[in-house]
mmCIF file of C-alpha atoms in Angstrom:
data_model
loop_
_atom_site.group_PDB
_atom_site.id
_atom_site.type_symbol
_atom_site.label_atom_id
_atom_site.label_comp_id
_atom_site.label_asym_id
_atom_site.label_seq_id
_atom_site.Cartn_x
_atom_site.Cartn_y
_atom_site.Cartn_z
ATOM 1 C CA UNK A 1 97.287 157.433 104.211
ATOM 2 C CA UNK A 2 99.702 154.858 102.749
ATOM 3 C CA UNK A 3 97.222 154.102 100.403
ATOM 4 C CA UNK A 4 96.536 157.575 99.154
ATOM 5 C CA UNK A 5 100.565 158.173 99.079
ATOM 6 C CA UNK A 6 101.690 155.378 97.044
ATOM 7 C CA UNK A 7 99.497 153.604 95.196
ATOM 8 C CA UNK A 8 97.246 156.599 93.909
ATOM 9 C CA UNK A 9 100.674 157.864 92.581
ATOM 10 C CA UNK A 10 101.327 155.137 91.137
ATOM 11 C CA UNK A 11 98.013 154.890 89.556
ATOM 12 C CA UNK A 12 98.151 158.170 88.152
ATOM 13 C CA UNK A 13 101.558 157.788 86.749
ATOM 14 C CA UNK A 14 100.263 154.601 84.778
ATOM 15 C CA UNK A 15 97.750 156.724 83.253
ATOM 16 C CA UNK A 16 100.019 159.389 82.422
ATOM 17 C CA UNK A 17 102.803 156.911 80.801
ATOM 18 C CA UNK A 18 99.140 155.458 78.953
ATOM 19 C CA UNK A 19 98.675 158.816 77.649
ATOM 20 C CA UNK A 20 102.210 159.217 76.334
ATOM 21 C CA UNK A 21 102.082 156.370 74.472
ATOM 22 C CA UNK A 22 99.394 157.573 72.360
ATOM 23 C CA UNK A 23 99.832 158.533 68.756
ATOM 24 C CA UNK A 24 99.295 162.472 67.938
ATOM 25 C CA UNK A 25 97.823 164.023 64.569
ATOM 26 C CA UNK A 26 101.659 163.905 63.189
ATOM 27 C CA UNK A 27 101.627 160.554 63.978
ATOM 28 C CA UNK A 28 104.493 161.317 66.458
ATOM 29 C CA UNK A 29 103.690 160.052 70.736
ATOM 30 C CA UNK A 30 102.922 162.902 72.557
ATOM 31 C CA UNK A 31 106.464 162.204 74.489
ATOM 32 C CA UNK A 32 107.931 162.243 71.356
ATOM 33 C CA UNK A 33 106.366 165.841 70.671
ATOM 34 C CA UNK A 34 106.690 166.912 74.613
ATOM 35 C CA UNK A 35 110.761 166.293 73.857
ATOM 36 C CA UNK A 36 110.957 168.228 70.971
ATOM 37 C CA UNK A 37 108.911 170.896 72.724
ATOM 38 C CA UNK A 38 110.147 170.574 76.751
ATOM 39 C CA UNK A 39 113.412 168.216 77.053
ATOM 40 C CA UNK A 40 113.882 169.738 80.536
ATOM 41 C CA UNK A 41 110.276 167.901 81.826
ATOM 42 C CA UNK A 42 110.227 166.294 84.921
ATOM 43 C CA UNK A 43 107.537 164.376 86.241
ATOM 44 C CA UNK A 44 106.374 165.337 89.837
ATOM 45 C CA UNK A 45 105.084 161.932 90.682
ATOM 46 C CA UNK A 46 107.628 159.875 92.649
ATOM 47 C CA UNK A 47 105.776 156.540 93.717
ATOM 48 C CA UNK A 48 107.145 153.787 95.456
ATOM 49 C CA UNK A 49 106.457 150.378 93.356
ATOM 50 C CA UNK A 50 107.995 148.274 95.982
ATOM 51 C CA UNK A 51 105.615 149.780 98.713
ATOM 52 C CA UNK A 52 102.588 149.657 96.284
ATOM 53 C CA UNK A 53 103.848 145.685 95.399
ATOM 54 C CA UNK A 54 103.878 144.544 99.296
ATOM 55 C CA UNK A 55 100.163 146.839 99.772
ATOM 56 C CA UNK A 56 98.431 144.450 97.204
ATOM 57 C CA UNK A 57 100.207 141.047 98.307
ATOM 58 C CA UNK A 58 99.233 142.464 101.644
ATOM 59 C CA UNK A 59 95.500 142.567 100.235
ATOM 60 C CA UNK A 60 96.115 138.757 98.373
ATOM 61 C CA UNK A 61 97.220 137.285 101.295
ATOM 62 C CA UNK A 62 94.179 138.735 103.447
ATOM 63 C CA UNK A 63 91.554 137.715 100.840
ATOM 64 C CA UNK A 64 93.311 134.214 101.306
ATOM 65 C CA UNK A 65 92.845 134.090 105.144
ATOM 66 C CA UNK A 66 89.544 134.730 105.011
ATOM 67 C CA UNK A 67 89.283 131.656 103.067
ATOM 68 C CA UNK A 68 91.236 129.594 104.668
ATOM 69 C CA UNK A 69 92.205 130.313 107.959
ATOM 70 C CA UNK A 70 95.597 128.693 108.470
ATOM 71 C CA UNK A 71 96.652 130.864 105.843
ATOM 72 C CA UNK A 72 97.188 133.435 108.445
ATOM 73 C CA UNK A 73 101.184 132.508 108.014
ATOM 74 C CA UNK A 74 101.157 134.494 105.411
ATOM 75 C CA UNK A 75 99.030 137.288 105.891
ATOM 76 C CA UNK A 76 100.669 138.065 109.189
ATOM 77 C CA UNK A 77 104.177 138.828 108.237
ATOM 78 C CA UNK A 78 103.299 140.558 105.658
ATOM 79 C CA UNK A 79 101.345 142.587 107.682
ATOM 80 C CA UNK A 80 104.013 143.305 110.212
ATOM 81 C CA UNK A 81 106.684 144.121 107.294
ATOM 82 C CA UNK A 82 103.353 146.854 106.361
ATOM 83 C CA UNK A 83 103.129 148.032 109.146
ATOM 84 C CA UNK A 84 106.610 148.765 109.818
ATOM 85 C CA UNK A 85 106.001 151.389 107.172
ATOM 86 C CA UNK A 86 104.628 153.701 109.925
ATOM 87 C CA UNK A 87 108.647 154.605 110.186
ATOM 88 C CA UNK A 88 109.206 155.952 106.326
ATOM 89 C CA UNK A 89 109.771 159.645 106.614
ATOM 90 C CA UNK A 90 108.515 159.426 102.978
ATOM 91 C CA UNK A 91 105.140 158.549 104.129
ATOM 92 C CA UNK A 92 104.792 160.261 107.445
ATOM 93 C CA UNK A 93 107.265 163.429 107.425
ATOM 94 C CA UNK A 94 103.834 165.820 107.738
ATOM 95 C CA UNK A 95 103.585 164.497 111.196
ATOM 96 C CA UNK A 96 106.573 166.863 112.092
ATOM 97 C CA UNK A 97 110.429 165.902 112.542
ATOM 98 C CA UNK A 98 112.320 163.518 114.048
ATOM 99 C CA UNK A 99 112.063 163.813 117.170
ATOM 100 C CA UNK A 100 107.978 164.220 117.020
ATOM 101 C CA UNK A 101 107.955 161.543 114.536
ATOM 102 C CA UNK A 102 109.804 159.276 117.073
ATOM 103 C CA UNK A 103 107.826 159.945 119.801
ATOM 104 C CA UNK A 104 104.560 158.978 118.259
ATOM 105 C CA UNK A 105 106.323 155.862 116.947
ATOM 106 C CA UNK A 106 106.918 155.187 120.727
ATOM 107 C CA UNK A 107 103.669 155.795 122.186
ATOM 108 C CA UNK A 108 102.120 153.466 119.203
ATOM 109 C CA UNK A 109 104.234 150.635 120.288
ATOM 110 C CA UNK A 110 103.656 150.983 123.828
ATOM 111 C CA UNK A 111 100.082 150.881 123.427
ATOM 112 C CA UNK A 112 100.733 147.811 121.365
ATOM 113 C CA UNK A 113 103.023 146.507 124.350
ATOM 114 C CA UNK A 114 99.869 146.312 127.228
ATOM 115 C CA UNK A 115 97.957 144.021 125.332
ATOM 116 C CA UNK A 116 100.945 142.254 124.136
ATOM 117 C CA UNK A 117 102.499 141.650 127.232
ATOM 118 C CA UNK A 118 99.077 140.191 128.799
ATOM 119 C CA UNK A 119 98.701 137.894 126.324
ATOM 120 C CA UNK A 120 102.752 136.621 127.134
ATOM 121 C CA UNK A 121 101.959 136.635 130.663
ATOM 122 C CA UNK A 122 98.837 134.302 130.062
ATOM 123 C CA UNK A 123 101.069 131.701 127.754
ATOM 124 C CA UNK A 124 103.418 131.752 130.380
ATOM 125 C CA UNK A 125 100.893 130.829 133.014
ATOM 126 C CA UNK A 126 100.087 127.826 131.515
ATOM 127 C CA UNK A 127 101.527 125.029 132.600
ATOM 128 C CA UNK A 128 98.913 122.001 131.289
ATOM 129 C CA UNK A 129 100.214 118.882 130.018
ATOM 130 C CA UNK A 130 98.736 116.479 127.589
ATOM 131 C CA UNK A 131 97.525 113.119 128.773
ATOM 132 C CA UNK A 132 95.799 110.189 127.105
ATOM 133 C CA UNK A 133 96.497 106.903 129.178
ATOM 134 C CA UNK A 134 94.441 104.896 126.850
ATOM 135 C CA UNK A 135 95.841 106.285 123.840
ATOM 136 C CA UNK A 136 99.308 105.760 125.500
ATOM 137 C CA UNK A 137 98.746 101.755 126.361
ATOM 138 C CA UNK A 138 97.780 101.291 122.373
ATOM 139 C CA UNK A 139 100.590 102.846 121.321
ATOM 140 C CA UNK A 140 102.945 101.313 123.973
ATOM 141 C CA UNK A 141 100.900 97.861 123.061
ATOM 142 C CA UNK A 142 101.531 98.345 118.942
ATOM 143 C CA UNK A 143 105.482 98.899 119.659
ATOM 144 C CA UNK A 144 105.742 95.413 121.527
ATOM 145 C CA UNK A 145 103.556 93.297 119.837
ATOM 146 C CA UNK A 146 102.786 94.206 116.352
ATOM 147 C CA UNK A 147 105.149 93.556 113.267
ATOM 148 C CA UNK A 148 106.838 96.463 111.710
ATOM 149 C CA UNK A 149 105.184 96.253 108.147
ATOM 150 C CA UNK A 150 101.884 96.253 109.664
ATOM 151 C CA UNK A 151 99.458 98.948 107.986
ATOM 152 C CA UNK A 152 96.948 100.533 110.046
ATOM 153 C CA UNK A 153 93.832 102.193 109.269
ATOM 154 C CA UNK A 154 90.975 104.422 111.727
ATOM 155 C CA UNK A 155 90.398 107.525 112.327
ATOM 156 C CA UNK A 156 92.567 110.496 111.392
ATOM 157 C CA UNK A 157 93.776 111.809 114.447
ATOM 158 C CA UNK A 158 94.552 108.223 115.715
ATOM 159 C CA UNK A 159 96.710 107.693 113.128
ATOM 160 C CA UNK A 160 98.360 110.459 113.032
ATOM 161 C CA UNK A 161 99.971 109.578 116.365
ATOM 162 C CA UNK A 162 100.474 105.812 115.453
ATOM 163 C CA UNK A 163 102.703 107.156 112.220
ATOM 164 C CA UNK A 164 104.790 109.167 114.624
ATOM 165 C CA UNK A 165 104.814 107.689 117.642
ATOM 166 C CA UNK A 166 104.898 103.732 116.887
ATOM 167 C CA UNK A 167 106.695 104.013 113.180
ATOM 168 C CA UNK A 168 104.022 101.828 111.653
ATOM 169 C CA UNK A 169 102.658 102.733 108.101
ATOM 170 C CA UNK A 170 98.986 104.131 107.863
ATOM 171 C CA UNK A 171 96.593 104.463 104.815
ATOM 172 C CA UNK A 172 95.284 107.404 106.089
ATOM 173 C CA UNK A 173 96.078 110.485 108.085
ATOM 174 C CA UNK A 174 94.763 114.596 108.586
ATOM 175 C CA UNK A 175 96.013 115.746 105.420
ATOM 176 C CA UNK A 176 93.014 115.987 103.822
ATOM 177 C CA UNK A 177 94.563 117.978 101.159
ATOM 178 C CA UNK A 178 94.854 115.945 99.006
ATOM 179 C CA UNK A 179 92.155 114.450 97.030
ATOM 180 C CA UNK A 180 93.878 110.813 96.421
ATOM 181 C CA UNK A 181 94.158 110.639 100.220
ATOM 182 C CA UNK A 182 89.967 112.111 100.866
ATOM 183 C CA UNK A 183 89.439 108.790 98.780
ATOM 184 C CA UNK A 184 91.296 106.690 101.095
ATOM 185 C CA UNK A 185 89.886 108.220 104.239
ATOM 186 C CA UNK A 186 86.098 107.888 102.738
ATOM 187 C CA UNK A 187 86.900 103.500 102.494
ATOM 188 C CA UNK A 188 88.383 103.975 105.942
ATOM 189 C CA UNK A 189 85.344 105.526 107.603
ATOM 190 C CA UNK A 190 83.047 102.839 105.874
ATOM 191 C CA UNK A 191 83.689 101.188 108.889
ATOM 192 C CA UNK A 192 81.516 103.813 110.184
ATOM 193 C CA UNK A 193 78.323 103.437 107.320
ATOM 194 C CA UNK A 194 75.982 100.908 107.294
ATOM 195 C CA UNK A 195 77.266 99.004 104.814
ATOM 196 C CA UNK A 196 77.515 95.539 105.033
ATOM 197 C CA UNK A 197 80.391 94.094 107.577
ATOM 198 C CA UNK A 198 81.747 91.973 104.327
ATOM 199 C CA UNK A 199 82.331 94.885 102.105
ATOM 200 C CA UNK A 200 83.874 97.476 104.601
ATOM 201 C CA UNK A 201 86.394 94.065 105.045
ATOM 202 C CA UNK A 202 86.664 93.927 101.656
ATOM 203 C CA UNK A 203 87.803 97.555 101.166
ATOM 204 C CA UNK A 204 90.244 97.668 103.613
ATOM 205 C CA UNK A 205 92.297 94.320 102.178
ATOM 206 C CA UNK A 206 91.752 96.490 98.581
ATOM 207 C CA UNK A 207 93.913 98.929 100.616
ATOM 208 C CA UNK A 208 96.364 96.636 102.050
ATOM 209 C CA UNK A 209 94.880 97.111 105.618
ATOM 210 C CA UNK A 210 96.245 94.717 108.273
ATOM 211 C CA UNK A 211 94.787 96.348 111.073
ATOM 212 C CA UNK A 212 92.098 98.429 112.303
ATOM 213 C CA UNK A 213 91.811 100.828 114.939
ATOM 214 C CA UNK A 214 88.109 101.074 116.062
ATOM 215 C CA UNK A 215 86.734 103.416 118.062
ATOM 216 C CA UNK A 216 83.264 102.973 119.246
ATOM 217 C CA UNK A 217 82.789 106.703 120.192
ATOM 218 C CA UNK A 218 83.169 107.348 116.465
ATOM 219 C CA UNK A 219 79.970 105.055 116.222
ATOM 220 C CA UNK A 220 77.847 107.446 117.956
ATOM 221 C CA UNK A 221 79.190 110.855 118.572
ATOM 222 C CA UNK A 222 77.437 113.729 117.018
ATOM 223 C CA UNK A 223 77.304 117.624 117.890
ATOM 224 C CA UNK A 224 74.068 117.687 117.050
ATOM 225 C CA UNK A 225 70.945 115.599 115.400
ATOM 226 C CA UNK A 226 72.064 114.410 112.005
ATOM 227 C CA UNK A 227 75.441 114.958 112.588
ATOM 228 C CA UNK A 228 76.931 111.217 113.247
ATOM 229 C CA UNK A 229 79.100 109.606 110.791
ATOM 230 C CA UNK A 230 76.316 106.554 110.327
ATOM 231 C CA UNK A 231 74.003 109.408 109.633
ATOM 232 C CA UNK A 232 76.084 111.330 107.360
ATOM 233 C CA UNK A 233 76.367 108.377 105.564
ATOM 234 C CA UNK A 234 73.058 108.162 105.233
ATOM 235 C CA UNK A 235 73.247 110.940 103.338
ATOM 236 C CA UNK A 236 75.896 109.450 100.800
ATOM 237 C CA UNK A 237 74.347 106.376 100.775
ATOM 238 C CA UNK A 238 70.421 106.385 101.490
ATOM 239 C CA UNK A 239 69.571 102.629 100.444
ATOM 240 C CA UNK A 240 71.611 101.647 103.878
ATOM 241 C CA UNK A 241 69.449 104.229 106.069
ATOM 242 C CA UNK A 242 67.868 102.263 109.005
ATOM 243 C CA UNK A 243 70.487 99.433 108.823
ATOM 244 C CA UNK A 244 72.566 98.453 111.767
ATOM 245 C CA UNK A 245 76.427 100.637 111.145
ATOM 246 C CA UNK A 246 79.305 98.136 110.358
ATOM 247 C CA UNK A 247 81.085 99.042 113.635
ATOM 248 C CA UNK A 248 78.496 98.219 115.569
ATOM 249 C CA UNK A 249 78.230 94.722 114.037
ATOM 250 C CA UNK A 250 81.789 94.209 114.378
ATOM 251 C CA UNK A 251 82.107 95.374 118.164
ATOM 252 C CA UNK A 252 79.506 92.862 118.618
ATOM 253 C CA UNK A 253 80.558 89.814 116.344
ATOM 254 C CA UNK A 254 84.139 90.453 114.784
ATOM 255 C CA UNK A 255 84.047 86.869 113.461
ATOM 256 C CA UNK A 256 84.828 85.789 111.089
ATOM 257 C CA UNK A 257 86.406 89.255 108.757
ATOM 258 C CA UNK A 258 88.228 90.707 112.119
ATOM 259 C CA UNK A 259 90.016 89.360 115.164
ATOM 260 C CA UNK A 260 90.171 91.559 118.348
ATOM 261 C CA UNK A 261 94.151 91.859 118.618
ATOM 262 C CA UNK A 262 93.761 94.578 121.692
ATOM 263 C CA UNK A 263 91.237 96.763 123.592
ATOM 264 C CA UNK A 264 90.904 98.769 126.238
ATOM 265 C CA UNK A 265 87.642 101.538 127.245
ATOM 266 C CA UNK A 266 88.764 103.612 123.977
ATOM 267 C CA UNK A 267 89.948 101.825 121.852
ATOM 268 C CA UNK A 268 89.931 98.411 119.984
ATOM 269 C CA UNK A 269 92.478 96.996 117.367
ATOM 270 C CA UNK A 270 91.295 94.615 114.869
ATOM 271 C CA UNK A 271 93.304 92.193 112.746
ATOM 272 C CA UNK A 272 92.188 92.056 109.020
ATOM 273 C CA UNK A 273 91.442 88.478 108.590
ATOM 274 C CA UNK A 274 93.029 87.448 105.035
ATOM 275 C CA UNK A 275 90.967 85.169 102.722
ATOM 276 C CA UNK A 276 92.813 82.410 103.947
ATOM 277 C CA UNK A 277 92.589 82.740 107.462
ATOM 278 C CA UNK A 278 88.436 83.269 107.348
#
């Protein structure tokens, strides 16, 4: 309905000013001749170009989170401020007047409140809270004992949590945005190929790396066949397939590129051995 009242108005009116523009025999626009021949013409279209303006950023921002789904920050406001059309007397004064207008409004947004109000009632109900004790000892462990201008590299979500919880700087972290920082992450994670033990160590000193965060889960976890980071690299890097993965060899033997700083069942933080301390 919104549709058919605003923008195919709108439409037609762009047509029609189209059409005006258009030279006649005279060489004279056919307004030109129409106000020579009817100055009192009115046009019966009245369209709304604000509402038609918010119906197609309406459609953008949909198209959008279909794409990508956290894009839904934009689609949904905009979809509220549409909605909230459903009010215009403009739009919907054939449904009757005020008062029957109203009360259709009402029993709209009281069907809208059920559902609604389940949904707060199951937020409200829960009451979890967030625990990681190995996680926690790491980060308690970095605070004390590591140097402030240490740079840490690992996974993604690990160092997410090491930026904001222990202040230390990181290489890499989940926003994979940005193409410069994809690189990064790829070195990172060649702890997790099968390259060879002395060029992962190599590419993390390139970085600036002074410690590592390994996680030996990250080693073998997969959803399904194929689906392992040593087997995705094998995918990248196919003259490595069958080799034993770097952080396998390192858990095993750390000498002489890495030093085992800390470790608990999770987790295990590696020095970067410099050149001179190998």
């Amino acid at each position: 309905m919104i549709i058919y009242k605003c923008i195919f108005p709108q439409v037609t009116k762009w047509f029609a000013q189209t059409k005006e523009k258009e030279p006649t025999a005279n060489g004279r626009s056919t307004a030109e001749s129409d106000e020579d021949s009817c100055e009192d013409y009115e046009t019966t279209i009245d369209p709304s170009a604000a509402i038609v303006y918010h119906l197609l950023q309406l459609m953008a921002f949909f198209l959008l989170a279909l794409i990508i789904m956290r894009l839904k920050l934009f689609f949904t406001p905009q979809l509220c401020l549409v909605v909230s059309l459903l009010a215009s007397r403009q739009l919907f004064g054939w449904v009757g007047d005020h008062t029957r207008h109203n009360f259709i409004l009402f029993l709209i947004l009281g069907a809208m409140s059920i559902k609604g109000y389940a949904n707060l009632r199951h937020q409200w109900s829960i009451l979890g809270e967030f625990s990681n004790v190995p996680h926690e000892e790491m980060i308690e462990w970095m605070v004390a004992r590591t140097p402030t201008d240490a740079v840490f590299a690992g996974a993604m979500p690990t160092m997410a949590s090491i930026k904001l919880s222990a202040h230390r700087a990181i290489v890499n972290h989940p926003h994979y945005e940005d193409a410069g920082l994809r690189e990064r992450t790829k070195t990172v994670y060649g702890m997790y190929s099968r390259k060879p033990v002395d060029e992962v160590h190599r590419n993390l000193l390139g970085m600036g790396v002074t410690h590592f965060v390994l996680e030996e889960s990250w080693c073998h976890r997969r959803t399904k066949l194929g689906c392992s980071l040593p087997e995705i690299w094998d995918v990248e890097e196919p003259q490595h397939v069958g080799k034993q993965p770097a952080c396998v060899a390192v858990k095993r033997k750390p000498e002489p590129y890495f030093k085992v700083l800390f470790k608990n069942k999770i987790y295990v933080v590696l020095k970067v051995l410099q050149v001179q301390d190998m």
